[in-house]
Coordinates of C-alpha atoms in Angstrom, one line a residue:
Chain A
M24 CA 0.0 0.0 0.0
S25 CA 1.4 3.4 -1.0
L26 CA 1.4 5.9 1.8
T27 CA 0.8 8.8 -0.6
T28 CA -2.7 7.7 -1.6
P29 CA -5.4 7.8 1.0
P30 CA -6.9 4.3 1.3
R31 CA -10.5 5.5 1.1
T32 CA -12.5 8.7 1.3
G33 CA -14.2 9.3 4.6
P34 CA -13.5 11.1 7.8
A35 CA -10.4 10.1 9.8
I36 CA -11.1 8.4 13.1
T37 CA -9.4 11.3 14.9
D38 CA -12.4 13.5 13.9
R39 CA -14.6 11.4 16.2
R40 CA -15.4 13.1 19.5
V41 CA -16.9 12.0 22.8
P42 CA -20.1 13.8 23.7
P43 CA -20.0 16.5 26.4
L44 CA -21.5 15.8 29.9
G45 CA -21.1 12.1 29.5
G46 CA -23.9 12.0 26.9
F47 CA -26.5 13.7 29.1
N48 CA -29.0 15.5 27.0
T49 CA -32.6 16.8 26.9
T50 CA -33.8 14.4 24.2
V51 CA -33.2 11.5 26.5
L52 CA -34.7 13.3 29.4
G53 CA -37.8 14.2 27.4
L54 CA -38.2 10.6 26.1
E55 CA -37.8 9.2 29.7
L56 CA -40.5 11.6 31.0
R57 CA -42.8 10.6 28.1
R58 CA -42.3 6.9 29.0
M59 CA -43.4 7.5 32.5
L60 CA -46.4 9.7 31.6
R61 CA -47.5 6.9 29.2
N62 CA -47.8 4.4 32.0
R63 CA -51.5 4.8 33.0
R64 CA -51.3 2.5 36.0
T65 CA -48.5 4.5 37.5
L66 CA -50.2 7.8 36.8
F67 CA -53.5 6.6 38.4
F68 CA -51.8 5.5 41.6
A69 CA -49.4 8.5 41.8
L70 CA -51.8 11.3 40.7
V71 CA -55.5 10.3 40.9
F72 CA -55.3 8.1 44.0
P73 CA -53.5 10.7 46.3
A74 CA -55.8 13.4 45.1
A75 CA -58.8 11.2 46.0
L76 CA -57.4 10.4 49.4
F77 CA -56.9 14.1 50.0
L78 CA -60.5 14.8 49.1
S79 CA -61.8 12.2 51.5
F80 CA -59.4 12.7 54.5
G81 CA -59.1 16.5 54.0
S82 CA -62.9 17.0 54.1
Q83 CA -63.5 15.4 57.5
S84 CA -65.3 17.5 60.1
D85 CA -62.1 18.9 61.7
W86 CA -60.7 20.2 58.4
D87 CA -60.6 23.8 59.5
H88 CA -58.9 23.1 62.9
S89 CA -55.7 25.1 63.2
V90 CA -52.4 23.3 62.7
G91 CA -49.3 25.5 63.2
N92 CA -49.3 28.1 60.5
G93 CA -52.4 26.7 58.7
N94 CA -55.2 24.2 59.0
V95 CA -55.8 20.4 59.0
A96 CA -56.8 20.4 55.3
A97 CA -53.4 21.9 54.4
Y98 CA -51.7 19.3 56.6
V99 CA -53.5 16.4 54.8
M100 CA -52.8 18.0 51.4
V101 CA -49.0 18.2 52.0
S102 CA -49.0 14.6 53.3
M103 CA -50.9 13.2 50.3
A104 CA -48.7 15.1 47.9
L105 CA -45.7 13.4 49.5
Y106 CA -47.3 10.0 49.2
G107 CA -48.1 10.5 45.5
A108 CA -44.7 11.9 44.7
A109 CA -42.9 9.1 46.6
L110 CA -44.9 6.5 44.7
I111 CA -44.2 7.9 41.2
A112 CA -40.5 8.4 42.1
A113 CA -40.2 4.8 43.3
A114 CA -41.9 3.6 40.1
G115 CA -39.4 5.6 38.1
G116 CA -36.5 4.1 40.1
A117 CA -37.7 0.6 39.6
T118 CA -37.5 1.0 35.8
V119 CA -33.7 0.9 36.1
A120 CA -33.8 -2.8 37.0
T121 CA -36.4 -3.5 34.4
E122 CA -34.2 -1.9 31.7
R123 CA -31.3 -4.1 32.8
A124 CA -33.5 -7.2 32.6
L125 CA -34.5 -6.2 29.1
G126 CA -30.9 -5.7 28.0
W127 CA -31.4 -2.0 27.4
S128 CA -28.6 -1.1 29.7
R129 CA -26.4 -3.3 27.5
Q130 CA -27.5 -1.4 24.4
L131 CA -26.7 1.9 26.2
R132 CA -23.2 0.5 27.0
L133 CA -22.6 0.5 23.3
T134 CA -23.0 4.3 23.3
P135 CA -20.9 7.0 24.9
L136 CA -23.5 7.4 27.7
H137 CA -21.7 7.6 31.0
P138 CA -23.3 5.7 33.9
A139 CA -23.3 8.8 36.0
A140 CA -25.2 10.7 33.2
Y141 CA -27.7 7.9 33.2
V142 CA -28.2 8.1 37.0
V143 CA -28.5 11.9 36.9
T144 CA -31.2 11.6 34.1
K145 CA -33.2 9.0 36.1
A146 CA -32.9 11.2 39.2
L147 CA -34.2 14.3 37.3
V148 CA -37.0 12.2 35.8
A149 CA -38.0 11.2 39.4
L150 CA -37.9 14.8 40.5
A151 CA -39.9 16.0 37.5
L152 CA -42.5 13.3 38.1
G153 CA -42.5 14.0 41.8
A154 CA -43.2 17.7 41.0
V155 CA -46.1 16.6 38.8
A156 CA -47.6 14.6 41.6
I157 CA -47.1 17.4 44.2
T158 CA -48.6 20.0 41.8
T159 CA -51.6 17.8 41.1
V160 CA -52.6 17.3 44.7
N161 CA -51.9 21.0 45.4
L162 CA -54.1 22.1 42.5
V163 CA -56.9 19.8 43.7
G164 CA -56.4 21.5 47.1
V165 CA -56.7 25.0 45.6
A166 CA -59.7 24.0 43.6
Q167 CA -61.4 22.5 46.7
G168 CA -60.6 25.6 48.7
K169 CA -60.3 24.1 52.1
P170 CA -56.5 24.1 52.7
S171 CA -55.2 27.3 54.2
M172 CA -51.7 28.5 54.8
A173 CA -49.4 31.4 53.7
L174 CA -48.2 31.3 50.1
G175 CA -44.5 31.1 51.4
T176 CA -45.4 28.1 53.6
W177 CA -47.2 26.5 50.7
V178 CA -44.2 26.8 48.4
A179 CA -41.7 25.8 51.1
C180 CA -43.7 22.6 51.8
G181 CA -43.8 21.7 48.1
A182 CA -40.1 22.3 47.7
L183 CA -39.1 20.2 50.7
T184 CA -41.5 17.4 49.6
L185 CA -39.7 17.4 46.2
L186 CA -36.3 17.1 47.9
C187 CA -37.6 14.2 50.0
V188 CA -38.7 12.3 46.9
L189 CA -35.1 11.4 46.1
V190 CA -35.2 8.9 49.1
F191 CA -38.0 7.0 47.3
A192 CA -36.3 7.1 43.9
A193 CA -33.4 5.3 45.5
L194 CA -35.8 2.9 47.2
G195 CA -37.3 2.2 43.8
V196 CA -34.0 1.3 42.3
F197 CA -33.2 -1.0 45.2
V198 CA -36.5 -2.8 45.2
G199 CA -36.3 -3.0 41.4
Y200 CA -33.2 -5.1 41.8
L201 CA -34.6 -7.2 44.7
V202 CA -37.9 -8.0 42.8
P203 CA -36.9 -8.4 39.2
G204 CA -39.0 -7.8 36.2
E205 CA -42.1 -5.8 36.1
N206 CA -43.4 -7.0 39.5
A207 CA -41.5 -4.3 41.5
M208 CA -44.6 -2.0 41.6
Q209 CA -46.7 -4.8 43.1
V210 CA -44.3 -4.7 46.1
L211 CA -43.8 -0.9 46.0
G212 CA -47.5 -0.1 45.9
P213 CA -48.7 -1.8 49.1
G214 CA -45.2 -1.3 50.7
L215 CA -45.4 2.4 50.3
A216 CA -49.0 2.4 51.6
I217 CA -47.8 0.7 54.8
L218 CA -44.8 3.1 55.1
A219 CA -47.2 6.0 54.7
F220 CA -49.4 4.7 57.5
L221 CA -46.3 4.3 59.7
G222 CA -45.0 7.6 58.5
N223 CA -48.0 9.5 59.9
V224 CA -49.0 10.4 56.4
F225 CA -52.5 9.0 56.3
I226 CA -53.9 9.1 59.8
P227 CA -52.1 10.9 62.8
M228 CA -51.0 8.3 65.4
D229 CA -51.1 8.8 69.1
E230 CA -47.7 10.1 70.2
G231 CA -46.2 7.9 72.9
S232 CA -48.0 4.7 71.7
V233 CA -45.9 1.6 71.0
V234 CA -46.7 1.8 67.3
Y235 CA -45.5 5.4 67.3
K236 CA -42.2 4.5 68.9
I237 CA -41.6 1.9 66.1
A238 CA -43.0 4.2 63.4
E239 CA -40.4 6.9 64.2
W240 CA -37.8 4.6 62.7
T241 CA -39.5 3.9 59.4
P242 CA -38.5 5.5 56.1
M243 CA -41.5 7.8 55.5
F244 CA -41.6 9.2 59.0
G245 CA -38.7 11.6 58.7
V246 CA -39.5 12.9 55.3
A247 CA -43.1 13.5 56.3
E248 CA -42.0 15.6 59.3
I249 CA -39.6 17.6 57.1
S250 CA -42.2 18.2 54.3
R251 CA -44.7 19.5 56.8
A252 CA -42.2 21.5 59.0
P253 CA -43.0 24.9 57.4
L254 CA -46.6 24.3 58.1
T255 CA -46.4 22.8 61.6
G256 CA -43.5 25.1 62.6
D257 CA -42.0 22.2 64.4
L258 CA -39.5 19.5 63.5
A259 CA -38.8 16.5 65.6
W260 CA -35.1 16.1 66.3
G261 CA -35.0 12.6 64.7
A262 CA -36.6 13.6 61.4
V263 CA -33.5 14.8 59.5
P264 CA -31.2 11.9 60.6
N265 CA -34.1 9.5 59.7
A266 CA -34.4 10.9 56.2
V267 CA -30.7 11.1 55.6
G268 CA -30.1 7.6 57.1
W269 CA -32.7 6.0 54.9
L270 CA -31.4 7.8 51.8
V271 CA -27.9 6.5 52.5
I272 CA -29.3 2.9 53.1
F273 CA -31.3 2.9 49.8
V274 CA -28.5 4.4 47.7
V275 CA -25.9 2.0 49.1
G276 CA -28.4 -0.9 48.7
A277 CA -29.1 0.1 45.1
A278 CA -25.4 0.5 44.3
W279 CA -24.6 -2.8 45.9
R280 CA -27.3 -4.7 43.8
M281 CA -26.2 -2.7 40.7
S282 CA -22.6 -3.7 41.0
R283 CA -23.5 -7.3 41.6
D284 CA -25.5 -7.2 38.5
T285 CA -22.7 -5.8 36.3
A286 CA -21.2 -9.2 35.5
R287 CA -24.4 -10.1 33.7
V288 CA -24.4 -6.9 31.7
Chain B
M1 CA -35.9 -5.1 4.1
T2 CA -34.9 -2.7 1.3
T3 CA -31.8 -3.2 -0.6
T4 CA -30.7 0.4 -0.5
P5 CA -27.2 0.9 0.9
L6 CA -27.2 1.2 4.6
A7 CA -25.0 4.2 4.9
G8 CA -26.3 6.2 1.9
E9 CA -23.6 8.7 0.9
A10 CA -21.8 8.5 4.2
R11 CA -18.6 6.6 4.5
P12 CA -17.3 4.9 7.6
P13 CA -14.3 6.7 9.1
T14 CA -10.9 5.4 8.0
T15 CA -7.8 4.8 9.9
E16 CA -4.2 5.4 8.9
P17 CA -2.8 2.9 6.5
G18 CA -1.3 -0.2 8.1
R19 CA -3.4 -0.1 11.3
A20 CA -5.7 -3.1 11.9
A21 CA -9.4 -2.6 12.3
L22 CA -9.3 -5.2 15.1
L23 CA -6.3 -6.7 16.9
L24 CA -6.5 -9.4 19.5
S25 CA -3.2 -10.6 21.1
G26 CA -3.1 -13.6 23.4
V27 CA -6.6 -13.0 24.6
T28 CA -8.0 -15.3 27.3
R29 CA -11.1 -14.9 29.5
S30 CA -12.1 -17.1 32.4
F31 CA -15.2 -17.1 34.6
G32 CA -13.9 -19.0 37.7
D33 CA -13.1 -22.5 36.5
V34 CA -14.7 -22.0 33.1
H35 CA -12.2 -21.0 30.4
A36 CA -14.5 -19.4 27.8
V37 CA -11.6 -18.0 25.7
R38 CA -8.3 -19.9 25.8
G39 CA -5.9 -17.7 23.8
I40 CA -7.0 -15.9 20.6
D41 CA -4.6 -14.0 18.3
L42 CA -6.4 -12.3 15.5
R43 CA -5.8 -9.4 13.1
I44 CA -8.6 -8.1 11.0
E45 CA -7.9 -5.5 8.3
P46 CA -10.1 -2.5 7.4
G47 CA -12.8 -3.5 5.0
E48 CA -12.8 -7.2 5.6
V49 CA -16.0 -9.1 6.2
V50 CA -15.2 -11.9 8.6
A51 CA -17.3 -14.7 9.9
F52 CA -16.7 -15.9 13.4
L53 CA -17.9 -19.4 13.1
G54 CA -18.3 -22.0 15.8
P55 CA -20.7 -24.1 17.8
N56 CA -22.6 -22.7 20.8
G57 CA -20.2 -22.2 23.7
A58 CA -17.2 -21.8 21.5
G59 CA -16.5 -18.4 23.0
K60 CA -17.8 -16.3 20.2
T61 CA -20.0 -14.0 22.2
T62 CA -17.4 -13.7 25.0
T63 CA -14.9 -12.6 22.4
L64 CA -17.2 -10.0 20.8
D65 CA -18.1 -8.7 24.3
M66 CA -14.4 -8.0 24.9
V67 CA -14.1 -6.2 21.6
L68 CA -17.0 -4.0 22.8
G69 CA -15.4 -3.5 26.2
L70 CA -18.3 -5.2 27.9
G71 CA -15.9 -7.6 29.4
R72 CA -12.2 -7.4 30.1
P73 CA -9.8 -10.1 29.0
T74 CA -8.3 -12.2 31.8
S75 CA -5.0 -11.8 29.9
G76 CA -3.9 -10.4 26.6
T77 CA -5.0 -7.2 24.8
V78 CA -7.8 -6.1 22.5
E79 CA -7.4 -3.0 20.2
V80 CA -10.0 -1.5 18.0
L81 CA -8.5 0.8 15.4
G82 CA -5.5 1.2 17.7
L83 CA -7.8 2.2 20.6
E84 CA -8.8 0.6 23.8
P85 CA -12.3 -0.9 23.2
R86 CA -14.3 1.5 25.6
E87 CA -12.6 4.4 23.9
A88 CA -13.6 3.2 20.5
V89 CA -17.2 2.7 21.7
S90 CA -17.5 6.1 23.2
R91 CA -16.3 7.6 19.9
G92 CA -18.8 5.6 17.9
L93 CA -16.1 3.7 16.0
V94 CA -17.4 0.3 16.8
S95 CA -21.0 -0.8 17.3
A96 CA -22.9 -4.0 17.4
V97 CA -26.2 -5.8 16.7
M98 CA -26.9 -8.1 19.6
Q99 CA -28.7 -11.4 19.5
S100 CA -31.9 -10.4 21.3
G101 CA -33.4 -8.0 23.8
G102 CA -31.8 -4.6 24.2
L103 CA -34.9 -2.6 23.3
L104 CA -37.5 -0.7 25.4
K105 CA -40.9 -2.1 24.7
D106 CA -42.8 1.1 25.5
L107 CA -40.9 3.4 23.1
T108 CA -41.9 3.7 19.4
V109 CA -39.4 2.7 16.7
R110 CA -38.6 6.4 16.0
E111 CA -38.3 7.3 19.6
T112 CA -35.8 4.5 20.1
V113 CA -33.7 5.7 17.2
Q114 CA -33.9 9.3 18.5
Y115 CA -32.8 8.2 22.0
V116 CA -29.7 6.5 20.8
A117 CA -28.9 9.2 18.2
S118 CA -28.9 11.9 20.8
L119 CA -26.0 10.1 22.6
F120 CA -23.6 10.5 19.7
P121 CA -22.2 13.9 18.8
H122 CA -21.8 13.0 15.2
S123 CA -24.8 10.7 14.7
R124 CA -26.1 10.3 11.2
P125 CA -29.6 11.8 10.7
V126 CA -32.4 9.8 12.2
D127 CA -34.6 9.8 9.1
A128 CA -31.7 8.7 6.8
V129 CA -30.8 5.8 9.0
M130 CA -34.4 4.7 9.4
E131 CA -34.8 4.8 5.6
D132 CA -31.6 2.7 5.1
A133 CA -32.7 0.1 7.7
G134 CA -36.2 -0.1 6.1
I135 CA -38.1 1.0 9.2
T136 CA -39.6 4.3 8.0
A137 CA -43.0 2.7 7.5
I138 CA -43.1 1.4 11.1
A139 CA -41.6 4.6 12.7
G140 CA -44.7 5.2 14.8
R141 CA -45.1 1.6 16.0
V142 CA -44.5 0.7 19.6
V143 CA -41.5 -1.7 19.9
A144 CA -43.6 -4.3 21.8
K145 CA -45.8 -4.6 18.7
C146 CA -43.0 -5.1 16.2
S147 CA -42.2 -8.6 14.9
G148 CA -38.8 -10.2 15.5
G149 CA -37.6 -9.2 12.1
E150 CA -38.7 -5.6 12.6
Q151 CA -37.0 -5.4 15.9
Q152 CA -33.8 -6.7 14.3
R153 CA -34.0 -4.0 11.7
L154 CA -34.4 -1.5 14.5
R155 CA -31.2 -2.9 16.1
V156 CA -29.4 -2.6 12.8
A157 CA -30.5 1.1 12.6
L158 CA -29.2 1.7 16.1
A159 CA -25.9 0.1 15.3
L160 CA -25.5 2.3 12.1
L161 CA -26.3 5.6 13.8
P162 CA -22.7 6.4 14.7
D163 CA -21.5 5.3 11.3
P164 CA -19.0 2.9 12.8
A165 CA -15.7 1.8 11.2
L166 CA -16.2 -1.7 12.7
L167 CA -19.6 -3.4 12.9
L168 CA -20.1 -6.5 15.0
L169 CA -23.1 -8.8 14.4
D170 CA -23.8 -11.5 17.0
E171 CA -25.9 -14.2 15.4
P172 CA -27.9 -11.5 13.6
T173 CA -30.3 -13.6 11.7
T174 CA -31.5 -15.9 14.5
G175 CA -35.2 -16.3 14.1
M176 CA -35.4 -14.8 10.6
D177 CA -37.0 -16.7 7.7
V178 CA -35.0 -17.4 4.6
E179 CA -36.2 -14.3 2.7
A180 CA -35.5 -12.0 5.6
R181 CA -32.1 -13.5 6.1
R182 CA -31.2 -13.1 2.4
S183 CA -32.2 -9.5 2.3
F184 CA -30.5 -8.8 5.6
W185 CA -27.2 -10.1 4.2
S186 CA -27.5 -8.3 0.9
T187 CA -27.9 -5.1 2.9
V188 CA -24.8 -5.8 5.0
R189 CA -22.7 -6.8 2.0
R190 CA -23.6 -3.6 0.1
D191 CA -22.7 -1.6 3.2
A192 CA -19.4 -3.4 3.6
E193 CA -18.5 -2.7 0.0
R194 CA -18.1 0.9 0.9
G195 CA -15.4 0.1 3.4
R196 CA -17.0 -0.8 6.7
T197 CA -15.3 -3.7 8.5
V198 CA -17.9 -6.3 9.5
V199 CA -17.4 -9.2 11.9
F200 CA -20.3 -11.5 12.4
A201 CA -20.7 -14.5 14.8
T202 CA -22.8 -17.3 13.4
H203 CA -23.3 -21.0 13.7
Y204 CA -25.0 -21.1 10.3
L205 CA -22.4 -22.5 8.0
E206 CA -24.0 -21.4 4.8
E207 CA -24.0 -17.8 6.1
A208 CA -20.3 -17.9 6.7
D209 CA -19.7 -19.6 3.4
Q210 CA -21.8 -17.1 1.3
Y211 CA -21.3 -13.8 3.0
A212 CA -17.8 -13.7 4.5
D213 CA -14.5 -12.9 2.8
R214 CA -12.8 -14.8 5.6
I215 CA -13.8 -17.4 8.1
V216 CA -12.4 -17.7 11.5
L217 CA -13.4 -21.0 13.0
V218 CA -13.5 -21.2 16.8
A219 CA -14.0 -24.1 19.0
Q220 CA -13.6 -24.4 22.8
G221 CA -12.1 -20.9 23.1
R222 CA -9.4 -21.2 20.4
I223 CA -9.1 -20.5 16.7
V224 CA -9.0 -23.8 14.9
A225 CA -8.9 -22.5 11.4
D226 CA -8.6 -19.1 9.7
G227 CA -8.9 -18.4 5.9
T228 CA -11.2 -18.2 3.0
S229 CA -14.2 -20.5 2.8
A230 CA -12.2 -22.7 0.3
E231 CA -9.2 -22.8 2.5
V232 CA -11.1 -23.7 5.7
R233 CA -12.8 -26.5 3.7
A234 CA -9.5 -27.7 2.4
L235 CA -8.1 -27.9 6.0
A236 CA -10.5 -30.7 6.7
S237 CA -9.3 -32.1 3.4
G238 CA -10.4 -35.1 1.5
R239 CA -13.4 -36.4 -0.3
T240 CA -16.1 -38.9 0.2
V241 CA -16.3 -41.9 -2.2
R242 CA -19.6 -43.6 -2.3
A243 CA -20.3 -46.9 -4.2
T244 CA -22.8 -49.6 -4.4
L245 CA -21.2 -52.8 -3.0
P246 CA -23.7 -55.4 -1.8
A247 CA -22.5 -57.6 1.0
P248 CA -18.8 -56.7 1.1
S249 CA -16.5 -59.3 2.7
L250 CA -14.4 -58.4 5.8
A251 CA -11.3 -58.9 3.6
E252 CA -12.6 -56.3 1.1
L253 CA -13.4 -53.8 3.9
S254 CA -10.0 -54.2 5.6
A255 CA -8.3 -53.8 2.2
L256 CA -10.1 -50.5 1.8
R257 CA -9.1 -49.4 5.2
D258 CA -5.5 -50.2 4.5
L259 CA -5.4 -47.9 1.4
P260 CA -3.1 -44.9 1.9
G261 CA -5.0 -41.7 3.1
V262 CA -8.2 -43.5 4.0
D263 CA -9.9 -41.9 7.2
S264 CA -12.9 -44.1 7.6
V265 CA -14.9 -46.8 5.9
E266 CA -18.6 -47.1 6.6
V267 CA -21.2 -49.6 5.3
R268 CA -24.8 -48.4 4.9
G269 CA -27.0 -51.1 3.5
E270 CA -25.8 -51.8 0.0
H271 CA -23.5 -48.8 0.0
V272 CA -20.0 -48.3 1.2
L273 CA -18.8 -44.8 2.1
V274 CA -15.1 -44.1 2.2
Q275 CA -13.6 -40.8 3.5
A276 CA -10.1 -40.3 2.1
D277 CA -7.5 -37.8 1.1
D278 CA -6.7 -39.7 -2.1
S279 CA -10.1 -40.4 -3.6
D280 CA -8.5 -41.5 -6.9
A281 CA -6.7 -44.4 -5.2
V282 CA -9.9 -45.4 -3.5
A283 CA -11.9 -45.2 -6.7
R284 CA -9.3 -47.2 -8.6
H285 CA -9.2 -49.9 -6.0
L286 CA -13.0 -50.2 -5.8
L287 CA -13.4 -50.5 -9.6
T288 CA -10.5 -52.9 -10.1
H289 CA -10.4 -55.1 -7.0
T290 CA -14.1 -55.3 -6.0
P291 CA -17.5 -55.6 -7.7
A292 CA -18.4 -52.0 -6.7
R293 CA -20.5 -49.9 -9.1
D294 CA -22.3 -46.5 -9.3
L295 CA -19.3 -44.7 -7.9
E296 CA -19.7 -41.1 -6.6
I297 CA -17.0 -38.8 -5.5
T298 CA -18.0 -35.6 -3.5
A299 CA -15.9 -32.9 -1.9
R300 CA -16.6 -32.4 1.8
G301 CA -18.8 -29.4 2.5
L302 CA -18.0 -26.7 5.0
E303 CA -20.3 -28.6 7.3
D304 CA -17.9 -31.6 7.3
A305 CA -14.9 -29.3 7.8
F306 CA -16.7 -27.6 10.7
L307 CA -17.5 -30.9 12.4
T308 CA -14.0 -32.3 11.8
L309 CA -12.2 -29.2 13.1
T310 CA -14.4 -28.5 16.0
Q311 CA -14.6 -32.0 17.3
E312 CA -10.9 -32.8 17.0
R313 CA -10.1 -31.4 20.4
P314 CA -11.9 -33.2 23.2
A315 CA -12.6 -30.9 26.2

């Protein structure tokens, strides 16, 4: 072969670049959101169900009793928004395991997509969906007219709820690995309902009771306290350690299952 | 599938002269006590169409995984266009069509292509690639509702998005009917003619025979033959001599076995089948020293070469 004649026309391999941000981009983000919004079952349980719960619990006779800086209806609304957001974020997290089972993550490994960019995309999708769930319950609250609190309190509660949603996105990834395939939601659905009861999200428990003493250690207790703190004006000392502790446990658990799974991918 | 060229006007990127498209040196890979790949040395030049032929469990997929950086060799090195495999993947220089799976059921065909296209900074246009792969008509269909052949065309589209210099196909026509298989290969051949290097794993002998420039035969984690289809066939050299010989005596059979270059003698009813390097000597002997008639001499097919070469090494 003569070195003076180029072998073939076509770009040289040195022209090839690696994408910026590890392949993170808005097309993928948009498509991932669209996938979640297409899943009617998830949407029903994360949007319609919490709103319906709010309408029934938040309309009981004591709805206008005062709670901290607002009323009982506002307290129930914030709780239900948290429940819906947690459910949809967990469902989003569980898709990571489903995608691995389908071999999609193997397909993605044939692209420049960096695993960190993938995790960030999934976290943003969980946050966006959480925001949709929170907004839905809050809009239903506004339309119904019973919840009452200052606008600043309202916004602060919503923002804190959104932050807390990350705990459940991590839980979703973890459970997705423990319960392979598309059955993860059948564990997450009832599981989150139980955690919501124990987390004081559905019905307030008697402080000092045995159940309450146990419930204080469960994963939804801390985040519920944090989400409602701007409204109640009060934050139990164990709430933040509880939320951070469970976040760490779920992230470590998810990472542990993920790394064990890598050999198969 | 349409027979339009896969890459349209685009040309796969070229490397500097003298650099291999794929270079494997002393590659082994073990999973605990299982030695899937036991030492492979292989150099593939740009523009070659190479069949990686071998029985199930020969180490084909394990080797392709290492070329894609999905697994690391236990020892030895793998270079794709002079780069480390993950580096070549992240620059879109190597891509692959996998056996099965690897698609999200709830996305449409077009969304799937858009998803993967968005990850490559120099991706070919989505519409052009869909046209080339023959999936424009089903662009709006949800993947779950696509047939096996349609899903395979979608995988081909995904693999062609980065316009790779090296394309790997792992048993790409599994589950396709004869017509789909033929049009799939004519598409790949046309594509390869414009300079893309193609390596495909298969256990279909006729595919390797018809569509590859070069056949690399692997068995039990090693290369047992490497060459053109004719060369590989010649390695398991010899022909089969078949004749009608009713009730041959033991003396006649042992005389046949004693002829130079005879591998085996088999009696099937009224026929005798002799495998031999020197078929002329066998034919002469049969016609002159025995009452044999209706003589037939046939070259061994690739199938026989495959069986001989892959079964010679007991595990």
